[in-house]
PDB file of C-alpha atoms in Angstrom:
ATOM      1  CA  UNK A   1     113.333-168.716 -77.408  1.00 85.00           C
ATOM      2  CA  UNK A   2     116.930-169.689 -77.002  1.00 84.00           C
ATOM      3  CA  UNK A   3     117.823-167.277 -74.561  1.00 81.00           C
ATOM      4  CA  UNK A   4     114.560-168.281 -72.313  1.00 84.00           C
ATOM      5  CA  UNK A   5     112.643-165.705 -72.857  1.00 88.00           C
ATOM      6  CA  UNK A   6     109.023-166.143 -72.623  1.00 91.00           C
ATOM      7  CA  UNK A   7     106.838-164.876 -76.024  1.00 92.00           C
ATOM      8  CA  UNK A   8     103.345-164.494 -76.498  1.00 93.00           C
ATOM      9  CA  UNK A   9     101.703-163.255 -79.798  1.00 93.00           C
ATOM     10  CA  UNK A  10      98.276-162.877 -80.635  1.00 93.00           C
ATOM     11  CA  UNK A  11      96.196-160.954 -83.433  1.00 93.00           C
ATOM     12  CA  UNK A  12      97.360-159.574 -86.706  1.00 94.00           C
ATOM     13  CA  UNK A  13      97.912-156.076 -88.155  1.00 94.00           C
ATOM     14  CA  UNK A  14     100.519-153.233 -86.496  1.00 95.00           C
ATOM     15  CA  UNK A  15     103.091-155.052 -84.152  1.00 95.00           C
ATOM     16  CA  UNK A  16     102.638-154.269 -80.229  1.00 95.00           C
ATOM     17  CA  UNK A  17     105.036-155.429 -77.693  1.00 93.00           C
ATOM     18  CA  UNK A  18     104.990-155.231 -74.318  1.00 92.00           C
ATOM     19  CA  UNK A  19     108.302-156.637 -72.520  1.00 89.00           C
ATOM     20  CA  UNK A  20     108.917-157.451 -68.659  1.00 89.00           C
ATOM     21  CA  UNK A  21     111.878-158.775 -67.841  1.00 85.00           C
ATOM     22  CA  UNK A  22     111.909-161.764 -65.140  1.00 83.00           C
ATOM     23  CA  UNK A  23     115.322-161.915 -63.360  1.00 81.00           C
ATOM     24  CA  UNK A  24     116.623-160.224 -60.988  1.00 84.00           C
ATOM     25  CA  UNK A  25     120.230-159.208 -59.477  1.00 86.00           C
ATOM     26  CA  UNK A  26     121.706-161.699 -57.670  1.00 91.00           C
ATOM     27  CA  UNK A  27     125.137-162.886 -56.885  1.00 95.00           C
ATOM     28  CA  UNK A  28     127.384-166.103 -57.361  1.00 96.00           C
ATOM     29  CA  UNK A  29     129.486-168.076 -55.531  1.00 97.00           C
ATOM     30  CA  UNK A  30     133.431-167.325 -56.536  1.00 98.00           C
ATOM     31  CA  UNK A  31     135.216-169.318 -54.107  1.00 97.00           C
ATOM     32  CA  UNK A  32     134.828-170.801 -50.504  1.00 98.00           C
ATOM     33  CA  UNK A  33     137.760-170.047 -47.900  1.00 97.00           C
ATOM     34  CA  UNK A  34     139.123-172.758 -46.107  1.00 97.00           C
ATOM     35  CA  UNK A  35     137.187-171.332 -43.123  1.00 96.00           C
ATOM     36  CA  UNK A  36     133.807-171.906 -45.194  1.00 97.00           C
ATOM     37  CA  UNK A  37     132.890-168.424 -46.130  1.00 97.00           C
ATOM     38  CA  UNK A  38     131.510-167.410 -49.777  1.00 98.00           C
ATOM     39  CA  UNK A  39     133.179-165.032 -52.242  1.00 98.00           C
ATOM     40  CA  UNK A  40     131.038-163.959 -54.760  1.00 97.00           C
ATOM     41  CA  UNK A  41     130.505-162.211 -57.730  1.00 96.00           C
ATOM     42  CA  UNK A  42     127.713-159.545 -58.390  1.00 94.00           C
ATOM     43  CA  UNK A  43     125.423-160.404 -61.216  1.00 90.00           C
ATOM     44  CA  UNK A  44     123.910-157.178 -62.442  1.00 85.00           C
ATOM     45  CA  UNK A  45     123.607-153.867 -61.316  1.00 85.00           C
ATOM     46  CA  UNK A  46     124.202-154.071 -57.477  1.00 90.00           C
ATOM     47  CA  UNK A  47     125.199-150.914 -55.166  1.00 91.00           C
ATOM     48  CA  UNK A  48     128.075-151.989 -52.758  1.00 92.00           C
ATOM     49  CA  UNK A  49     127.217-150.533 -49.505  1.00 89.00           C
ATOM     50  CA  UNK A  50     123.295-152.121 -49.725  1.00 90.00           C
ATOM     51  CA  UNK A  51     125.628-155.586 -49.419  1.00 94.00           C
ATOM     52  CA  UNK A  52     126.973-155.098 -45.765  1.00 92.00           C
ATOM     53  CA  UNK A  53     124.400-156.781 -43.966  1.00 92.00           C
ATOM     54  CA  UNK A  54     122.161-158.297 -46.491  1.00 94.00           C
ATOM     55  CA  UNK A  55     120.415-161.413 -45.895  1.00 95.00           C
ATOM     56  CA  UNK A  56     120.490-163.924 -48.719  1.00 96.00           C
ATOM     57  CA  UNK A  57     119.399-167.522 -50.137  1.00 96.00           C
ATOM     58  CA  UNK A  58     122.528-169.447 -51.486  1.00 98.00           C
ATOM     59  CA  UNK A  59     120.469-171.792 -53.589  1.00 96.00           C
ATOM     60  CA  UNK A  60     122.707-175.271 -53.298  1.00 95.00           C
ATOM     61  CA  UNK A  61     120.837-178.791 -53.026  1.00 92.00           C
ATOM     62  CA  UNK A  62     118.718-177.048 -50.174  1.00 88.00           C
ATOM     63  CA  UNK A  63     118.307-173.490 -50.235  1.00 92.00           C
ATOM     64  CA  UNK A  64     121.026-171.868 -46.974  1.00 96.00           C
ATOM     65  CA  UNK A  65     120.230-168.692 -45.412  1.00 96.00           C
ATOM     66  CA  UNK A  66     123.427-166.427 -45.171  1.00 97.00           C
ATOM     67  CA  UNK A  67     124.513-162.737 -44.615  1.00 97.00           C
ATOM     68  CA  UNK A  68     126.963-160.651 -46.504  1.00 97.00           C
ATOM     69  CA  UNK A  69     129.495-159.727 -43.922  1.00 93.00           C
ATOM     70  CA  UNK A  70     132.941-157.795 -44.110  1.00 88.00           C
ATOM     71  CA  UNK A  71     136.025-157.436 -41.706  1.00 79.00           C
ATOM     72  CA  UNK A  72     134.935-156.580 -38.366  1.00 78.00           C
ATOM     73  CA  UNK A  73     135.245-152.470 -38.030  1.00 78.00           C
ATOM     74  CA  UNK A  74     137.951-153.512 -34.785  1.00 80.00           C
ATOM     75  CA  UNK A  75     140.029-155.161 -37.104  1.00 78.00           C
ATOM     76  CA  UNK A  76     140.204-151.942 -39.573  1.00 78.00           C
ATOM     77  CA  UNK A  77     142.992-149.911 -39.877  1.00 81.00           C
ATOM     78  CA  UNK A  78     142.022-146.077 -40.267  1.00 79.00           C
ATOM     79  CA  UNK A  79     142.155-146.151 -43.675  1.00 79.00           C
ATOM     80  CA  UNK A  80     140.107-148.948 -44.150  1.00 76.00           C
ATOM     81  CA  UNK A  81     137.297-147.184 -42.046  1.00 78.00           C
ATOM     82  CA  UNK A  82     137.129-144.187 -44.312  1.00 78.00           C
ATOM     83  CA  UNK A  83     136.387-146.172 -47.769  1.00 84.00           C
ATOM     84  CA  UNK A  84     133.349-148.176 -48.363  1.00 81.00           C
ATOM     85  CA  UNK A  85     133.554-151.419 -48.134  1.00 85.00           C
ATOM     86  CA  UNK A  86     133.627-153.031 -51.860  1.00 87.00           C
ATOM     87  CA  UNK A  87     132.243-156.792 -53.383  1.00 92.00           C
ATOM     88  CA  UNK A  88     135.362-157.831 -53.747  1.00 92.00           C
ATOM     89  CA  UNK A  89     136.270-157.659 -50.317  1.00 91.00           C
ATOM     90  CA  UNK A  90     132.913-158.869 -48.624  1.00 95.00           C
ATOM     91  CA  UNK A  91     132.216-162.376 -47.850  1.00 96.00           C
ATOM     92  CA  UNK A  92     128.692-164.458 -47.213  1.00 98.00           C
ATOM     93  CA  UNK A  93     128.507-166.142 -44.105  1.00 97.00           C
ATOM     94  CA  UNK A  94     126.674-169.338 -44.160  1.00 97.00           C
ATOM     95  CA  UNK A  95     126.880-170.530 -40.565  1.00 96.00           C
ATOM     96  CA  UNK A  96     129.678-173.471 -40.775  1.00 97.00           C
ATOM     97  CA  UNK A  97     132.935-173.706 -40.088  1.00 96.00           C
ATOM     98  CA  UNK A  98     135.106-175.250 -43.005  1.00 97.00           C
ATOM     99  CA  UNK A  99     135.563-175.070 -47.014  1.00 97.00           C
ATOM    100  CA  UNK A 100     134.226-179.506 -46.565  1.00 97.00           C
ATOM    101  CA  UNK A 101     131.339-178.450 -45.110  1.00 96.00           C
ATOM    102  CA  UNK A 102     130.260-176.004 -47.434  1.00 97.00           C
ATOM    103  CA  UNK A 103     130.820-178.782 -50.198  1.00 96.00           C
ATOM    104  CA  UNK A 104     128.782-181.296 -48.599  1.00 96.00           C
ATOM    105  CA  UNK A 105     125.913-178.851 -48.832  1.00 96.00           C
ATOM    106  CA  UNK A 106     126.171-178.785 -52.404  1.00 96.00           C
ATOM    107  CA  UNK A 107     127.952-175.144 -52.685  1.00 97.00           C
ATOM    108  CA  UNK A 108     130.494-174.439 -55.829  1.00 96.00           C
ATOM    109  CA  UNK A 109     131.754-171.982 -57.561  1.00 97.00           C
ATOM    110  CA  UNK A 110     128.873-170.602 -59.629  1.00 96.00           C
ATOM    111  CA  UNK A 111     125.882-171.636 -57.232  1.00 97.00           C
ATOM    112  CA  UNK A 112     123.147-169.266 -57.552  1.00 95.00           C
ATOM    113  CA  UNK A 113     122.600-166.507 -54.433  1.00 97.00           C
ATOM    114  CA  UNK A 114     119.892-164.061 -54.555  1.00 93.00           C
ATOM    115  CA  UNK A 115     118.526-161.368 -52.254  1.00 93.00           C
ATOM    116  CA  UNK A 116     116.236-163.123 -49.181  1.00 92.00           C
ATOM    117  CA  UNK A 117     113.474-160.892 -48.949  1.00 83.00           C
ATOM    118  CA  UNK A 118     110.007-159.495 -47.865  1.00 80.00           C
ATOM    119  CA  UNK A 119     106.408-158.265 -49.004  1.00 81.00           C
ATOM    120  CA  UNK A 120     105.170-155.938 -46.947  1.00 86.00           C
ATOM    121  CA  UNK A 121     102.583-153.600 -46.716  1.00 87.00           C
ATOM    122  CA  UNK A 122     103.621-150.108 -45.680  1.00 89.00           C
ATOM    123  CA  UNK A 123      99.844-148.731 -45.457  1.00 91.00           C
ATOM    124  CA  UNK A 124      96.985-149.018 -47.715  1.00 90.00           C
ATOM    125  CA  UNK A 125      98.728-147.737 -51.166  1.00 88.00           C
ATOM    126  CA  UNK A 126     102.397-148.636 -50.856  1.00 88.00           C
ATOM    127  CA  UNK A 127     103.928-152.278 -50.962  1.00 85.00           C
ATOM    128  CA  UNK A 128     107.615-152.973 -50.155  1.00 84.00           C
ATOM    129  CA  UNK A 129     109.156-156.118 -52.085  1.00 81.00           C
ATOM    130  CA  UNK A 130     111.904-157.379 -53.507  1.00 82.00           C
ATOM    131  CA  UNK A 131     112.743-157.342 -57.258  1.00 81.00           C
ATOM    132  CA  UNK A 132     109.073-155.339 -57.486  1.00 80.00           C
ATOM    133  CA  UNK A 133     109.774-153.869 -60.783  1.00 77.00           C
ATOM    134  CA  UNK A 134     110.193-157.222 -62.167  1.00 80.00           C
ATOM    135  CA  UNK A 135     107.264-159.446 -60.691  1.00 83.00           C
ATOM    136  CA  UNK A 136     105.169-156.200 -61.114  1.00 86.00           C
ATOM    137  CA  UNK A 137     106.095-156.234 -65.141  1.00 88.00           C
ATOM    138  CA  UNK A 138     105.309-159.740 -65.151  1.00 89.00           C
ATOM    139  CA  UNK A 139     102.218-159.247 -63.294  1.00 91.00           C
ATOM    140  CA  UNK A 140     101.120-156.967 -65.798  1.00 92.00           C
ATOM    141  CA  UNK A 141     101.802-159.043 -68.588  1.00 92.00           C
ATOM    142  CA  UNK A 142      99.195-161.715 -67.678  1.00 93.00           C
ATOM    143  CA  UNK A 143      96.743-159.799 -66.703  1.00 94.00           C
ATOM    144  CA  UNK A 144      96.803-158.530 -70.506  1.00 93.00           C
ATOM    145  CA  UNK A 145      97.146-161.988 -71.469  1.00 93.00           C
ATOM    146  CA  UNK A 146      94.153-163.014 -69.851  1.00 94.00           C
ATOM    147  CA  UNK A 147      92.421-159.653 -70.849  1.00 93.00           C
ATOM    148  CA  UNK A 148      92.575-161.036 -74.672  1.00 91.00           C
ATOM    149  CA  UNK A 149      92.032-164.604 -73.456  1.00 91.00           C
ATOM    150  CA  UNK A 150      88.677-164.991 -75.561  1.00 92.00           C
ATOM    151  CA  UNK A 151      88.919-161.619 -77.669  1.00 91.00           C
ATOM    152  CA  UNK A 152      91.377-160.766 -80.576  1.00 91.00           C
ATOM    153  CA  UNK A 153      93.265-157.515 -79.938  1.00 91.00           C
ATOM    154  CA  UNK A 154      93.177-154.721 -82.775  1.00 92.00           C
ATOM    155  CA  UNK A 155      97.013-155.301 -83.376  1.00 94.00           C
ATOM    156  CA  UNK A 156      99.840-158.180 -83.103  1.00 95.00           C
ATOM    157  CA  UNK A 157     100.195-158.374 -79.574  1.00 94.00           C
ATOM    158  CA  UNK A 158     103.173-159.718 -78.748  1.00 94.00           C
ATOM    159  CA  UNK A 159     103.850-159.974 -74.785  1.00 94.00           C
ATOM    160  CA  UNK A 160     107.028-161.175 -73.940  1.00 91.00           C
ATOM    161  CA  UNK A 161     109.011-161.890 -70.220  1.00 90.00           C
ATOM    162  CA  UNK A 162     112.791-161.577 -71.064  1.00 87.00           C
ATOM    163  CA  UNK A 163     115.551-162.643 -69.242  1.00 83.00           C
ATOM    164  CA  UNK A 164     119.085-161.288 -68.440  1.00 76.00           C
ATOM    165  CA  UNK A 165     118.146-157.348 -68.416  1.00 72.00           C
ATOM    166  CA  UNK A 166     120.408-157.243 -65.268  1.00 69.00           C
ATOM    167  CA  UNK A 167     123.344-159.015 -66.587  1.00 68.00           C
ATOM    168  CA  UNK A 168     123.287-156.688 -70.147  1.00 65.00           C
ATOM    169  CA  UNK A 169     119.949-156.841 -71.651  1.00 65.00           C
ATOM    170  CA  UNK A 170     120.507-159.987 -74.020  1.00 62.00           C
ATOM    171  CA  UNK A 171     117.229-161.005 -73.612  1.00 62.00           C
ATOM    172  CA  UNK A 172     115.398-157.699 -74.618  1.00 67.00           C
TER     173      UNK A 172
END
């Protein structure tokens, strides 16, 4: 549709619809310091303290590793080291030196970062990944999809993948 969400609809009768939703939270590039680090924006529902640390793809012409960072704990007042740390005071470090050499790598305000991150399997039953609930939705989707590749369901089947849950639901 218009948004980009993804719908599929097959059979007739009673209406069935099973939704996943395909993005995930992320971030954006605010501004870059003259010094070349990222401020950012947080684009759906992110936790504050999981930043500190976080390794991330800022997706520019070529994708650049980074990691949130904030203001070195010896450089903290006493105050400062009682609060936690919030978005709007964090900064992605990209690994160069100067606002110019962010630019020439294609970074702007509004260039895409998301999460970097890993499968893994913890033991024989549990998997560890990022934005699971959403690739496991979609996941499920096709495998119904496929499921009623050559059959007609009993209903209207209507499978869809919608975008923008994080950011407010406007897909769903």
């Amino acid at each position: 549709d218009t948004l980009g969400n993804v719908i599929g609809r097959k059979g007739k009768g009673r209406k069935v619809m099973i939704a996943s939703h395909m993005d995930e939270i992320s971030m954006a590039v605010k501004s870059i310091t003259e010094k070349g680090f990222l401020k950012f924006v947080k684009v759906g529902g992110i936790y504050d303290p999981m930043l500190i640390g976080a390794r991330v793809v800022v997706h520019a012409q070529e994708r650049r590793l980074g990691v949130v960072a904030s203001k070195a704990p010896h450089g903290m007042d006493g105050e400062e080291m009682k609060k936690i740390q919030e978005a709007k005071d964090l900064y992605i470090d990209i690994g160069v030196s100067s606002k110019k050499e962010a630019e020439k790598l294609g970074i702007r305000p509004g260039t895409h970062i998301t999460f970097s991150g890993t499968f893994d399997h913890l033991n024989e039953h549990w998997v560890s990944g990022k934005a699971f609930d959403n690739r496991v939705g979609c996941t499920v989707n096709v495998g119904i999809a496929e499921a009623y590749a050559n059959a007609t369901p009993p209903v209207e089947l209507c499978l869809v993948g919608s975008v923008r849950e994080e950011s407010g639901l406007f897909g769903a």
